[in-house]
Amino acid sequence: MAKDGPYLQSGQVIIVYVDSVVIRSAKPYLATPEATVHGHYGKILYEGDTLVTFIYEKSRSGDITQGLPKVEQVLEVSSIDSISINLEKRVKGWKEYITRIPWGFLVGAQLTIVQSRISLVNKIQKVY
């Protein structure tokens, strides 16, 4: 809708006017269906806050704790100072590129990631 090209940020359309749009900026993260998302709509997050907790089972033959769920907290909010300029350039380039990819390819890529994750977990569980 921009006169100078597409809007390259993730977000949610809040209000549509005749000559403009109000968009709430957002940053998407992929998580498994079993993951616990902490917080709620409108909550302010601070450095060190946990965004998502993934739960998975790790089997070991002969171990008394076999099959008990292990909890790993990931995706903590980090300081803005810790982001490298190189990473910011890569993300900017990726955002410009991703707007030109047909939606079907993105859905296919997400399915591939999910299938790869399941395959990896199955292979790791075979080892233990």
PDB file of C-alpha atoms in Angstrom:
ATOM      1  CA  MET A   1       0.000   0.000   0.000  1.00  0.00           C
ATOM      2  CA  ALA A   2       3.008   2.276   0.260  1.00  0.00           C
ATOM      3  CA  LYS A   3       3.642   4.509  -2.723  1.00  0.00           C
ATOM      4  CA  ASP A   4       7.349   3.659  -2.746  1.00  0.00           C
ATOM      5  CA  GLY A   5       6.959  -0.140  -2.548  1.00  0.00           C
ATOM      6  CA  PRO A   6       5.683  -2.922  -0.273  1.00  0.00           C
ATOM      7  CA  TYR A   7       5.703  -2.664   3.529  1.00  0.00           C
ATOM      8  CA  LEU A   8       8.500  -5.015   4.624  1.00  0.00           C
ATOM      9  CA  GLN A   9       7.598  -5.471   8.321  1.00  0.00           C
ATOM     10  CA  SER A  10       5.546  -8.241   9.949  1.00  0.00           C
ATOM     11  CA  GLY A  11       2.402  -7.073  11.666  1.00  0.00           C
ATOM     12  CA  GLN A  12      -1.355  -7.000  12.040  1.00  0.00           C
ATOM     13  CA  VAL A  13      -3.654  -4.598  10.206  1.00  0.00           C
ATOM     14  CA  ILE A  14      -5.569  -2.648  12.868  1.00  0.00           C
ATOM     15  CA  ILE A  15      -7.425   0.088  10.945  1.00  0.00           C
ATOM     16  CA  VAL A  16      -7.896   0.674   7.206  1.00  0.00           C
ATOM     17  CA  TYR A  17      -8.548   4.248   6.079  1.00  0.00           C
ATOM     18  CA  VAL A  18      -9.188   5.455   2.525  1.00  0.00           C
ATOM     19  CA  ASP A  19      -5.624   6.746   2.127  1.00  0.00           C
ATOM     20  CA  SER A  20      -3.680   4.855   4.822  1.00  0.00           C
ATOM     21  CA  VAL A  21      -3.471   1.794   7.067  1.00  0.00           C
ATOM     22  CA  VAL A  22      -2.581   1.405  10.764  1.00  0.00           C
ATOM     23  CA  ILE A  23      -0.381  -1.667  11.333  1.00  0.00           C
ATOM     24  CA  ARG A  24       0.715  -3.116  14.687  1.00  0.00           C
ATOM     25  CA  SER A  25       4.301  -4.297  14.278  1.00  0.00           C
ATOM     26  CA  ALA A  26       5.069  -7.862  15.334  1.00  0.00           C
ATOM     27  CA  LYS A  27       7.868 -10.392  15.161  1.00  0.00           C
ATOM     28  CA  PRO A  28       6.821 -14.005  14.414  1.00  0.00           C
ATOM     29  CA  TYR A  29       8.459 -17.051  16.025  1.00  0.00           C
ATOM     30  CA  LEU A  30       7.953 -20.708  15.110  1.00  0.00           C
ATOM     31  CA  ALA A  31       7.120 -23.074  17.984  1.00  0.00           C
ATOM     32  CA  THR A  32       5.883 -26.643  18.357  1.00  0.00           C
ATOM     33  CA  PRO A  33       2.215 -27.257  19.259  1.00  0.00           C
ATOM     34  CA  GLU A  34       3.261 -28.521  22.727  1.00  0.00           C
ATOM     35  CA  ALA A  35       5.221 -25.340  23.508  1.00  0.00           C
ATOM     36  CA  THR A  36       4.025 -23.028  26.287  1.00  0.00           C
ATOM     37  CA  VAL A  37       3.845 -19.363  25.330  1.00  0.00           C
ATOM     38  CA  HIS A  38       4.380 -17.093  28.343  1.00  0.00           C
ATOM     39  CA  GLY A  39       2.672 -13.751  28.763  1.00  0.00           C
ATOM     40  CA  HIS A  40      -0.503 -12.406  27.247  1.00  0.00           C
ATOM     41  CA  TYR A  41      -1.727  -9.825  24.754  1.00  0.00           C
ATOM     42  CA  GLY A  42      -0.304  -6.385  25.472  1.00  0.00           C
ATOM     43  CA  LYS A  43       2.234  -7.584  28.050  1.00  0.00           C
ATOM     44  CA  ILE A  44       5.514  -5.665  28.101  1.00  0.00           C
ATOM     45  CA  LEU A  45       8.572  -7.931  27.834  1.00  0.00           C
ATOM     46  CA  TYR A  46      11.919  -7.123  29.387  1.00  0.00           C
ATOM     47  CA  GLU A  47      15.439  -8.440  28.838  1.00  0.00           C
ATOM     48  CA  GLY A  48      15.714 -11.967  30.248  1.00  0.00           C
ATOM     49  CA  ASP A  49      11.956 -12.698  30.107  1.00  0.00           C
ATOM     50  CA  THR A  50      11.103 -16.109  28.666  1.00  0.00           C
ATOM     51  CA  LEU A  51       8.867 -16.036  25.597  1.00  0.00           C
ATOM     52  CA  VAL A  52       8.425 -19.760  24.879  1.00  0.00           C
ATOM     53  CA  THR A  53       9.090 -23.016  26.769  1.00  0.00           C
ATOM     54  CA  PHE A  54       9.539 -26.172  24.704  1.00  0.00           C
ATOM     55  CA  ILE A  55       8.775 -29.548  26.338  1.00  0.00           C
ATOM     56  CA  TYR A  56      10.231 -32.742  24.972  1.00  0.00           C
ATOM     57  CA  GLU A  57      10.907 -36.287  26.125  1.00  0.00           C
ATOM     58  CA  LYS A  58      14.383 -37.743  26.255  1.00  0.00           C
ATOM     59  CA  SER A  59      14.523 -41.529  26.581  1.00  0.00           C
ATOM     60  CA  ARG A  60      17.491 -43.428  27.968  1.00  0.00           C
ATOM     61  CA  SER A  61      17.376 -47.175  28.425  1.00  0.00           C
ATOM     62  CA  GLY A  62      18.001 -48.213  32.027  1.00  0.00           C
ATOM     63  CA  ASP A  63      17.674 -44.663  33.343  1.00  0.00           C
ATOM     64  CA  ILE A  64      15.309 -44.222  36.293  1.00  0.00           C
ATOM     65  CA  THR A  65      14.028 -40.969  34.797  1.00  0.00           C
ATOM     66  CA  GLN A  66      13.316 -42.535  31.405  1.00  0.00           C
ATOM     67  CA  GLY A  67      10.541 -40.774  29.554  1.00  0.00           C
ATOM     68  CA  LEU A  68      10.195 -37.854  31.970  1.00  0.00           C
ATOM     69  CA  PRO A  69       9.688 -34.564  30.172  1.00  0.00           C
ATOM     70  CA  LYS A  70      12.649 -32.209  29.996  1.00  0.00           C
ATOM     71  CA  VAL A  71      11.976 -28.506  29.899  1.00  0.00           C
ATOM     72  CA  GLU A  72      14.135 -26.042  28.022  1.00  0.00           C
ATOM     73  CA  GLN A  73      13.471 -22.330  28.060  1.00  0.00           C
ATOM     74  CA  VAL A  74      14.473 -20.564  24.889  1.00  0.00           C
ATOM     75  CA  LEU A  75      13.885 -17.335  23.055  1.00  0.00           C
ATOM     76  CA  GLU A  76      14.706 -15.043  25.950  1.00  0.00           C
ATOM     77  CA  VAL A  77      14.432 -11.348  25.293  1.00  0.00           C
ATOM     78  CA  SER A  78      17.956 -10.022  24.787  1.00  0.00           C
ATOM     79  CA  SER A  79      19.535  -6.610  24.944  1.00  0.00           C
ATOM     80  CA  ILE A  80      19.360  -4.579  21.738  1.00  0.00           C
ATOM     81  CA  ASP A  81      23.085  -3.876  22.106  1.00  0.00           C
ATOM     82  CA  SER A  82      23.850  -7.583  21.590  1.00  0.00           C
ATOM     83  CA  ILE A  83      22.489  -7.595  18.025  1.00  0.00           C
ATOM     84  CA  SER A  84      25.274  -7.314  15.498  1.00  0.00           C
ATOM     85  CA  ILE A  85      25.020  -4.893  12.591  1.00  0.00           C
ATOM     86  CA  ASN A  86      25.768  -7.756  10.197  1.00  0.00           C
ATOM     87  CA  LEU A  87      22.730  -9.659  11.477  1.00  0.00           C
ATOM     88  CA  GLU A  88      20.532  -6.594  11.065  1.00  0.00           C
ATOM     89  CA  LYS A  89      21.671  -6.256   7.430  1.00  0.00           C
ATOM     90  CA  ARG A  90      20.909  -9.925   6.792  1.00  0.00           C
ATOM     91  CA  VAL A  91      17.430  -9.623   8.307  1.00  0.00           C
ATOM     92  CA  LYS A  92      16.715  -6.503   6.243  1.00  0.00           C
ATOM     93  CA  GLY A  93      17.790  -8.298   3.067  1.00  0.00           C
ATOM     94  CA  TRP A  94      15.690 -11.315   4.005  1.00  0.00           C
ATOM     95  CA  LYS A  95      12.613  -9.144   4.637  1.00  0.00           C
ATOM     96  CA  GLU A  96      12.974  -7.570   1.197  1.00  0.00           C
ATOM     97  CA  TYR A  97      13.426 -10.980  -0.432  1.00  0.00           C
ATOM     98  CA  ILE A  98      10.596 -12.775   1.395  1.00  0.00           C
ATOM     99  CA  THR A  99       7.915 -10.405   0.089  1.00  0.00           C
ATOM    100  CA  ARG A 100       8.627 -11.705  -3.426  1.00  0.00           C
ATOM    101  CA  ILE A 101       8.171 -15.392  -2.530  1.00  0.00           C
ATOM    102  CA  PRO A 102       4.749 -16.921  -3.362  1.00  0.00           C
ATOM    103  CA  TRP A 103       2.742 -17.854  -0.234  1.00  0.00           C
ATOM    104  CA  GLY A 104       2.618 -21.540  -1.212  1.00  0.00           C
ATOM    105  CA  PHE A 105       6.399 -21.822  -0.994  1.00  0.00           C
ATOM    106  CA  LEU A 106       6.360 -20.412   2.547  1.00  0.00           C
ATOM    107  CA  VAL A 107       3.710 -22.913   3.662  1.00  0.00           C
ATOM    108  CA  GLY A 108       5.722 -25.718   2.051  1.00  0.00           C
ATOM    109  CA  ALA A 109       8.867 -24.540   3.813  1.00  0.00           C
ATOM    110  CA  GLN A 110       7.076 -24.512   7.173  1.00  0.00           C
ATOM    111  CA  LEU A 111       5.832 -28.075   6.615  1.00  0.00           C
ATOM    112  CA  THR A 112       9.360 -29.152   5.705  1.00  0.00           C
ATOM    113  CA  ILE A 113      10.704 -27.617   8.919  1.00  0.00           C
ATOM    114  CA  VAL A 114       8.073 -29.447  10.999  1.00  0.00           C
ATOM    115  CA  GLN A 115       8.807 -32.756   9.255  1.00  0.00           C
ATOM    116  CA  SER A 116      12.561 -32.268   9.719  1.00  0.00           C
ATOM    117  CA  ARG A 117      12.055 -31.493  13.412  1.00  0.00           C
ATOM    118  CA  ILE A 118       9.999 -34.674  13.900  1.00  0.00           C
ATOM    119  CA  SER A 119      12.582 -36.743  12.011  1.00  0.00           C
ATOM    120  CA  LEU A 120      15.433 -35.297  14.070  1.00  0.00           C
ATOM    121  CA  VAL A 121      13.654 -36.024  17.369  1.00  0.00           C
ATOM    122  CA  ASN A 122      12.940 -39.599  16.244  1.00  0.00           C
ATOM    123  CA  LYS A 123      16.598 -40.164  15.290  1.00  0.00           C
ATOM    124  CA  ILE A 124      17.849 -38.743  18.590  1.00  0.00           C
ATOM    125  CA  GLN A 125      15.405 -40.909  20.561  1.00  0.00           C
ATOM    126  CA  LYS A 126      16.662 -44.015  18.714  1.00  0.00           C
ATOM    127  CA  VAL A 127      20.207 -43.289  19.911  1.00  0.00           C
ATOM    128  CA  TYR A 128      19.142 -43.009  23.541  1.00  0.00           C
TER     129      TYR A 128
END
